[in-house]
C-alpha positions as a LaTeX table, in Angstrom:
\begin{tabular}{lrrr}
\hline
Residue & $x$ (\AA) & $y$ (\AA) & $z$ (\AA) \\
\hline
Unk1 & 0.00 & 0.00 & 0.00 \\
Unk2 & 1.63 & 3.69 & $-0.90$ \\
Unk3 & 1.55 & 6.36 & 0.97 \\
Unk4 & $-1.43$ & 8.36 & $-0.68$ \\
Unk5 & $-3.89$ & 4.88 & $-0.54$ \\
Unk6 & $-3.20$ & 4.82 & 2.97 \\
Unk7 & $-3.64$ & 8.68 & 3.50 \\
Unk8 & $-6.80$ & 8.96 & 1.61 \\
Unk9 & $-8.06$ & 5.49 & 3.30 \\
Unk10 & $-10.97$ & 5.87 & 5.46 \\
Unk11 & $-10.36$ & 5.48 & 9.42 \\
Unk12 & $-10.66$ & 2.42 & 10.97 \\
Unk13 & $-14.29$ & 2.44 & 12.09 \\
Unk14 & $-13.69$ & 1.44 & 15.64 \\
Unk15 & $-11.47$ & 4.83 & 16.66 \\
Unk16 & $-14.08$ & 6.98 & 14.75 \\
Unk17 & $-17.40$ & 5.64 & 16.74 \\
Unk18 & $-14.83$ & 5.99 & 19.87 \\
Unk19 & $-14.24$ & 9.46 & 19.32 \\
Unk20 & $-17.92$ & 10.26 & 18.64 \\
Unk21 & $-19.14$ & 8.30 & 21.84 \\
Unk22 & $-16.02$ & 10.18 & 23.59 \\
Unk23 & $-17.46$ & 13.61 & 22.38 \\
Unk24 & $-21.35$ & 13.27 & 23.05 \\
Unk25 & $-19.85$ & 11.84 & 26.79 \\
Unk26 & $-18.16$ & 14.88 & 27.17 \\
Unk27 & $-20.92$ & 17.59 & 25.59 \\
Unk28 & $-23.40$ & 16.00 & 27.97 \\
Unk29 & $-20.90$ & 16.10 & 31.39 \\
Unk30 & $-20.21$ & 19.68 & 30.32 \\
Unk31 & $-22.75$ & 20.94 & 28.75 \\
Unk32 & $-26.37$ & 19.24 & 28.17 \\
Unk33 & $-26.69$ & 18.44 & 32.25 \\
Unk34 & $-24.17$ & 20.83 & 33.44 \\
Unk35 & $-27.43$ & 22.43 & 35.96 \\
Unk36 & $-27.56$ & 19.08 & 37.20 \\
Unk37 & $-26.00$ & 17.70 & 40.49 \\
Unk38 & $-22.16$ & 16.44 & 40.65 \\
Unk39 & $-24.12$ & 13.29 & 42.03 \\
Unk40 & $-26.06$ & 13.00 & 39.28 \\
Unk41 & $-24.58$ & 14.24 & 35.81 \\
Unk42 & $-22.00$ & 11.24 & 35.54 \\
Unk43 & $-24.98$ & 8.97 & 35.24 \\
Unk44 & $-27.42$ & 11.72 & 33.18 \\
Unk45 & $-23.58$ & 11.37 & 30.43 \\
Unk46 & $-23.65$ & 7.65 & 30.74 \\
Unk47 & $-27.71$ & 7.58 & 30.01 \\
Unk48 & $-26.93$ & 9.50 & 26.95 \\
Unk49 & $-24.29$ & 7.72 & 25.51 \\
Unk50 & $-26.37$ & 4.60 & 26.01 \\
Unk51 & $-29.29$ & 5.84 & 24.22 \\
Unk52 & $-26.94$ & 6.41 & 21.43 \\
Unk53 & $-25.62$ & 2.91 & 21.38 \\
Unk54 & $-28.72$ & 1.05 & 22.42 \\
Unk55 & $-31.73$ & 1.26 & 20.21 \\
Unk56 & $-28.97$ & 2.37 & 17.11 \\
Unk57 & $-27.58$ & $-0.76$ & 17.46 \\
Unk58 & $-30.23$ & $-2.86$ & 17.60 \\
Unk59 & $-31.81$ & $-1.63$ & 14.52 \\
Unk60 & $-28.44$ & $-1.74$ & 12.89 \\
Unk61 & $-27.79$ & $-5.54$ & 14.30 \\
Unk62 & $-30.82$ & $-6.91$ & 13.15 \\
Unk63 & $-30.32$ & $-4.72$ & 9.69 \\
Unk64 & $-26.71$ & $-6.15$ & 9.69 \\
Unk65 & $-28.16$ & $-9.96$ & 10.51 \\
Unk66 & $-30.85$ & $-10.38$ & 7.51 \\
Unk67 & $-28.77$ & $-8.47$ & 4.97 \\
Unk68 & $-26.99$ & $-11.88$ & 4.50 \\
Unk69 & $-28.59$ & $-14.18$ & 3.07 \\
Unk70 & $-26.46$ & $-17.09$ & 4.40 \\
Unk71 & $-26.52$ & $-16.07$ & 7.78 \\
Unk72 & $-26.69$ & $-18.67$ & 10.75 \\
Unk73 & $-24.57$ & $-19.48$ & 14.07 \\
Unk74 & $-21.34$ & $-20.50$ & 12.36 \\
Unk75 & $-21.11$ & $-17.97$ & 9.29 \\
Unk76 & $-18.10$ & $-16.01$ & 8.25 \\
Unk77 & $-19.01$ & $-12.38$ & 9.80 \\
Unk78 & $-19.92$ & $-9.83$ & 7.11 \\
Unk79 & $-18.04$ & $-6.35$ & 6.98 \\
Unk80 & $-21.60$ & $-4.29$ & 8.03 \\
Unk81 & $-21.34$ & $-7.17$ & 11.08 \\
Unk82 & $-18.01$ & $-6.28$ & 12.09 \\
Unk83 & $-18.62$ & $-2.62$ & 11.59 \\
Unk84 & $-22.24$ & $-2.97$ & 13.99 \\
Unk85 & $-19.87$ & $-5.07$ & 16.46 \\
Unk86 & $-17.11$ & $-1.98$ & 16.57 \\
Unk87 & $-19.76$ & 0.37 & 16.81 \\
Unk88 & $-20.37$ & $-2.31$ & 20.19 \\
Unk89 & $-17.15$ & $-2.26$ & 21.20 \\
Unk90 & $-16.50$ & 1.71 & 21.17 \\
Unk91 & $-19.75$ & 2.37 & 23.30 \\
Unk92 & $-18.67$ & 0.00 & 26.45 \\
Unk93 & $-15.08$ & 0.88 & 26.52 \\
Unk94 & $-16.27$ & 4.54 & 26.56 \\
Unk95 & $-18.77$ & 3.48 & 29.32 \\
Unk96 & $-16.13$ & 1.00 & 31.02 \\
Unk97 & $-13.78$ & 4.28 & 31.29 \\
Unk98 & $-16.91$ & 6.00 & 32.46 \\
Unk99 & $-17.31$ & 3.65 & 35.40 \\
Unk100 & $-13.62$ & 2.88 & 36.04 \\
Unk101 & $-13.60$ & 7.05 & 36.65 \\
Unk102 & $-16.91$ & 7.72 & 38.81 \\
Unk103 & $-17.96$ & 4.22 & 40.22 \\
Unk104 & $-14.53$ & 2.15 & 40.68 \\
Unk105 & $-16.24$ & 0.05 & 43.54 \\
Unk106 & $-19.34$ & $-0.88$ & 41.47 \\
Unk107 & $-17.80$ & $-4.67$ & 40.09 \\
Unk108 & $-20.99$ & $-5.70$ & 39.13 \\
Unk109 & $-21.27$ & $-3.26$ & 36.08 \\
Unk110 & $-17.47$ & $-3.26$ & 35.37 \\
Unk111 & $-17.50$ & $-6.92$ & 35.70 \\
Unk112 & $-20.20$ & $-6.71$ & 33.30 \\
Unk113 & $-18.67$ & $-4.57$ & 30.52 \\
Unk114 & $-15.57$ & $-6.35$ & 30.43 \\
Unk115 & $-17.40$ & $-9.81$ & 29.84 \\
Unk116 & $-19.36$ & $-8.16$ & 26.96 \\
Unk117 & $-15.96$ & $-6.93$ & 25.46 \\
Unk118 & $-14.93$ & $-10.07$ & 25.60 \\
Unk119 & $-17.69$ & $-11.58$ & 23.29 \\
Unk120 & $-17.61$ & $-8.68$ & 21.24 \\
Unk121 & $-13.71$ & $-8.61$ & 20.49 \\
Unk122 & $-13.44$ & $-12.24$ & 20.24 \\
Unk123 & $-16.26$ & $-12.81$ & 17.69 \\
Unk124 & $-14.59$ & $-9.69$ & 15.57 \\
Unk125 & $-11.37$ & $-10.06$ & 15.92 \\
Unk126 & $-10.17$ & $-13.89$ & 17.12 \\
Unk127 & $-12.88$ & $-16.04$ & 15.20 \\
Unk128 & $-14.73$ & $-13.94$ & 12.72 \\
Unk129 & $-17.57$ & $-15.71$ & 12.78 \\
Unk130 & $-20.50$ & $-16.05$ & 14.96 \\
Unk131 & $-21.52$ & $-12.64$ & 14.49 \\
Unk132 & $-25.22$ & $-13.81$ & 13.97 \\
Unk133 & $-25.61$ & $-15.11$ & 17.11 \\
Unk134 & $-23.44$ & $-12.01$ & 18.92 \\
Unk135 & $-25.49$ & $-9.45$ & 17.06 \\
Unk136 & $-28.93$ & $-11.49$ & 18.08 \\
Unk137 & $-27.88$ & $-11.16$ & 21.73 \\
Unk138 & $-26.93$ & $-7.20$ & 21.29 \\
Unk139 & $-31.07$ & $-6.99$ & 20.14 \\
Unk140 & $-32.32$ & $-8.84$ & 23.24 \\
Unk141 & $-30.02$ & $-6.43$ & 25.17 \\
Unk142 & $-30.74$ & $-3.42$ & 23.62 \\
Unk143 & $-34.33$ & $-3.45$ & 22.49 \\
Unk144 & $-35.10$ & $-2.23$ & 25.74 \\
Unk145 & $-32.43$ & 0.26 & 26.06 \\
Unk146 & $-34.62$ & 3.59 & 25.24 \\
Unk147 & $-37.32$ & 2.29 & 28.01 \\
Unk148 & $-34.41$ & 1.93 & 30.47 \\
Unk149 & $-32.75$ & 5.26 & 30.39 \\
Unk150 & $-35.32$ & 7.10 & 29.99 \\
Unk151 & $-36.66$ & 5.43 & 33.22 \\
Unk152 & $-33.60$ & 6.02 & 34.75 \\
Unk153 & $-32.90$ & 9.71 & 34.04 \\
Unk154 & $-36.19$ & 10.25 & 35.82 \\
Unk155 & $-35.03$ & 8.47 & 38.49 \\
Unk156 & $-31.84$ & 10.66 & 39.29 \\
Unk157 & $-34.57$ & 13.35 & 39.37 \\
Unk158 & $-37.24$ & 12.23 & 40.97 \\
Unk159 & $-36.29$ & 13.75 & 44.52 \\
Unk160 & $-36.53$ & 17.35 & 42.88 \\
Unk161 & $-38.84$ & 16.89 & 39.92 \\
Unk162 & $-42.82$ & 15.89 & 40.48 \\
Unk163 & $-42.50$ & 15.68 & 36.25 \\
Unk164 & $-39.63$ & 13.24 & 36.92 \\
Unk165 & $-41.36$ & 11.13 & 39.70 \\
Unk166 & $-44.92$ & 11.06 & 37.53 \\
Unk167 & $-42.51$ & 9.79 & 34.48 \\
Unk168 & $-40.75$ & 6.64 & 36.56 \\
Unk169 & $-44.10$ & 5.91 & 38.12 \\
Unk170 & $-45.67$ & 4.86 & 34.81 \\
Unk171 & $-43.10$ & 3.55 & 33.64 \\
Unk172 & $-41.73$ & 1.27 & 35.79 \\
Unk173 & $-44.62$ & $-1.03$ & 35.19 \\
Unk174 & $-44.51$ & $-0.76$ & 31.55 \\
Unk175 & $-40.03$ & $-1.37$ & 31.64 \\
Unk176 & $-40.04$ & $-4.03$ & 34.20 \\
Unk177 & $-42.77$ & $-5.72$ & 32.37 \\
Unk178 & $-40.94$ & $-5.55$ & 28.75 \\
Unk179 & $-37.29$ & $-6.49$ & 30.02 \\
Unk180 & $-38.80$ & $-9.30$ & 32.19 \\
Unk181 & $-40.14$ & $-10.79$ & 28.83 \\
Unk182 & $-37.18$ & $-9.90$ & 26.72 \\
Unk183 & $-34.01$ & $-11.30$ & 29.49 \\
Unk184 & $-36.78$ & $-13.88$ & 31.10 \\
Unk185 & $-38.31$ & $-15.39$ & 28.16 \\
Unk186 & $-36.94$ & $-14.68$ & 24.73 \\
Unk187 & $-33.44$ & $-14.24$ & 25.89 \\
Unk188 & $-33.29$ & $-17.83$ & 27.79 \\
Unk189 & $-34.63$ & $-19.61$ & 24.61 \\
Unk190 & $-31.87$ & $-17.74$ & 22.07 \\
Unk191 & $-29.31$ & $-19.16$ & 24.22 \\
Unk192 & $-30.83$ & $-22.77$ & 24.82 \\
Unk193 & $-30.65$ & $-22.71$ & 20.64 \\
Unk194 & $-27.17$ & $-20.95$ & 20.55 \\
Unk195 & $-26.01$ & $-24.24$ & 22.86 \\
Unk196 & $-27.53$ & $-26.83$ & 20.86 \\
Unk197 & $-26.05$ & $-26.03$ & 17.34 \\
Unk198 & $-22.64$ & $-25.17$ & 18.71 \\
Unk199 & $-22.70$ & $-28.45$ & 21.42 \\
Unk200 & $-22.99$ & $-30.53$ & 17.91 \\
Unk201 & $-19.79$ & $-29.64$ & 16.85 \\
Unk202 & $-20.68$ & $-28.33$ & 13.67 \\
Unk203 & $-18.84$ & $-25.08$ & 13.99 \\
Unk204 & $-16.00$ & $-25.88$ & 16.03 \\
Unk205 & $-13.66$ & $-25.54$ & 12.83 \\
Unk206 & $-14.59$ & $-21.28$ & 12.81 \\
Unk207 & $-15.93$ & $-21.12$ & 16.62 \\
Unk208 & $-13.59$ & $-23.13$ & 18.71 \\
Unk209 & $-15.51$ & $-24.67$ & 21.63 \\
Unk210 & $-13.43$ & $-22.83$ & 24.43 \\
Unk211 & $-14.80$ & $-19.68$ & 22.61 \\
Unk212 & $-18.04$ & $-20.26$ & 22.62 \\
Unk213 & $-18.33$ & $-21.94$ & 26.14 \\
Unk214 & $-17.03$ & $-18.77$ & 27.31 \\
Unk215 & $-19.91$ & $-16.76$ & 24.84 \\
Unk216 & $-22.58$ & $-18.36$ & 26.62 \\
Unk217 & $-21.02$ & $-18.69$ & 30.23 \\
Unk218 & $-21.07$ & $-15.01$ & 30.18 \\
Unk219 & $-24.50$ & $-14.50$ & 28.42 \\
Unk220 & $-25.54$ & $-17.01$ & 30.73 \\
Unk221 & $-24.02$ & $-14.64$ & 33.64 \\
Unk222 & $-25.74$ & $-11.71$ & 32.29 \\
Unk223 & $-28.66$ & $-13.37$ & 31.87 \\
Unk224 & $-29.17$ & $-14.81$ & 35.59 \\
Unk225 & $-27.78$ & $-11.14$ & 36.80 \\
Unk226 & $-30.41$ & $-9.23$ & 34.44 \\
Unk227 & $-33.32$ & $-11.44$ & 35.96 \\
Unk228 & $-31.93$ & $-10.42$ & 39.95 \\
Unk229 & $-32.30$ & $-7.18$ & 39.30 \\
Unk230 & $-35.43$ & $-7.07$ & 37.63 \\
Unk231 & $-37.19$ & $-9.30$ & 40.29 \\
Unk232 & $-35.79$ & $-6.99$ & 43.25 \\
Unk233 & $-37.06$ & $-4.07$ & 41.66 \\
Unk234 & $-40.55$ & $-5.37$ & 41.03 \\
Unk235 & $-40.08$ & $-6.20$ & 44.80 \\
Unk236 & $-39.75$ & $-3.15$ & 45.58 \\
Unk237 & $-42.09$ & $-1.75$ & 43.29 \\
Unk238 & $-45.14$ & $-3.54$ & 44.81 \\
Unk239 & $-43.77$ & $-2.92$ & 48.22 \\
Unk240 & $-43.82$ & 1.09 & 47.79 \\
Unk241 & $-47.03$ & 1.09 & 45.73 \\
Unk242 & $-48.64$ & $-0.99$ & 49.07 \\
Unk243 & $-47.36$ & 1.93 & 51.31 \\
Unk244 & $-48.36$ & 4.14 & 49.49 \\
Unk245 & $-52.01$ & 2.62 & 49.69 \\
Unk246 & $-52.12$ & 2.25 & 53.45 \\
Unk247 & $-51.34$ & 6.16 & 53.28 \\
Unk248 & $-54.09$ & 6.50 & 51.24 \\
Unk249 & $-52.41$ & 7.47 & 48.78 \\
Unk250 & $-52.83$ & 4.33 & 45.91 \\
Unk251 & $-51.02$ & 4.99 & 42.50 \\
Unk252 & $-53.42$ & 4.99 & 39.40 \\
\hline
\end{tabular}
């Protein structure tokens, strides 16, 4: 390759969704929620950065999965795969970085991102195949990514906004419900596929079986986590909404 191919070459993809993830991270700490609270604006930056990731990358996964025609679990990923999976890969290492900095003692979510970059880098950059069933676990993650940061930007404000605390009232119901049906349901029955066709041994020529044991041990992970969380907060969900009826004060 001579010098003006490679100058005139577009970037890699992966350091230009970093830098745009980097920048709308920084516009919102600075400037978007820069009335908000110290306590409170790291998470408002994350939020926003997620809702750029999330429901973009589902609709580009799924976009990405049925634009080849010879997709299934072992396939050779496609370039508009690999590109979806970078896109993947720049939003949780800005978000790892974003935790590392403000939340250093939370292990669960750190823990968290660096399984998912795990699965991400390895089916893009170690096997190069498998995307399909990656990119089918990004949807089942993401789909309900708008519902949940929405929900939890009114959350941080809830203690100072009646608008806020109206707006994660009605929606808890309506978030729990979806993401107990997407990580309960659908999400448990991907994977239970995912291990039959790779237990056969059919792919173990492009997806070696150590990798994809360790694929589903951490969706697996994520999985059992997602469902803890959920249940605790519908816990506590019917627990304040039964308070708030002996106080007479029952939530419509």
């Amino acid at each position: 390759m001579d010098i003006k191919t490679l100058i005139m070459s577009p970037p890699p993809p992966l350091p230009v969704f970093f830098t745009m993830f980097l920048t709308i991270y920084l516009l919102a700490h600075f400037i978007v929620f820069r009335n908000w609270t110290p306590k409170t604006r790291p998470e408002a930056a994350s939020c926003l950065i997620s809702l750029t990731h999330g429901t973009p990358a589902a609709i580009l996964a799924g976009i990405a999965i049925f634009s080849d025609p010879k997709h299934h679990f072992a396939s050779p990923n496609t370039h508009f795969q690999n590109s979806v999976l970078e896109y993947s890969i720049a939003y949780f290492i800005m978000d790892l970085i974003h935790y590392l900095t403000f939340y250093p003692t939370d292990v669960l979510f750190i823990g968290h991102h660096l399984a998912t970059l795990f699965v991400f880098v390895t089916c893009r950059y170690v096997a190069f195949h498998g995307a399909y069933s990656v990119l089918i676990l990004l949807v089942l993650a993401e789909v309900t990514s708008l519902l949940q940061n929405v929900w939890t930007l009114a959350g941080a404000r809830k203690g100072d906004s009646e608008v806020a605390r109206q707006v994660f009232d009605k929606m808890s119901v309506w978030f729990y419900g979806v993401y107990s049906v997407v990580r309960g349901v659908g999400a448990p029955l991907f994977v239970y596929r995912m291990v039959g066709f790779y237990a056969s041994g059919v792919a173990d020529s492009v997806v070696p079986r150590w990798l994809w044991v360790s694929w589903v041990c951490v969706v697996v992970a994520a999985i059992s986590v997602s469902v803890l969380w959920v249940s605790n907060n519908w816990v506590e969900l019917f627990r304040e909404r039964g308070v708030r009826v002996e106080n007479g004060k029952k939530v419509r």
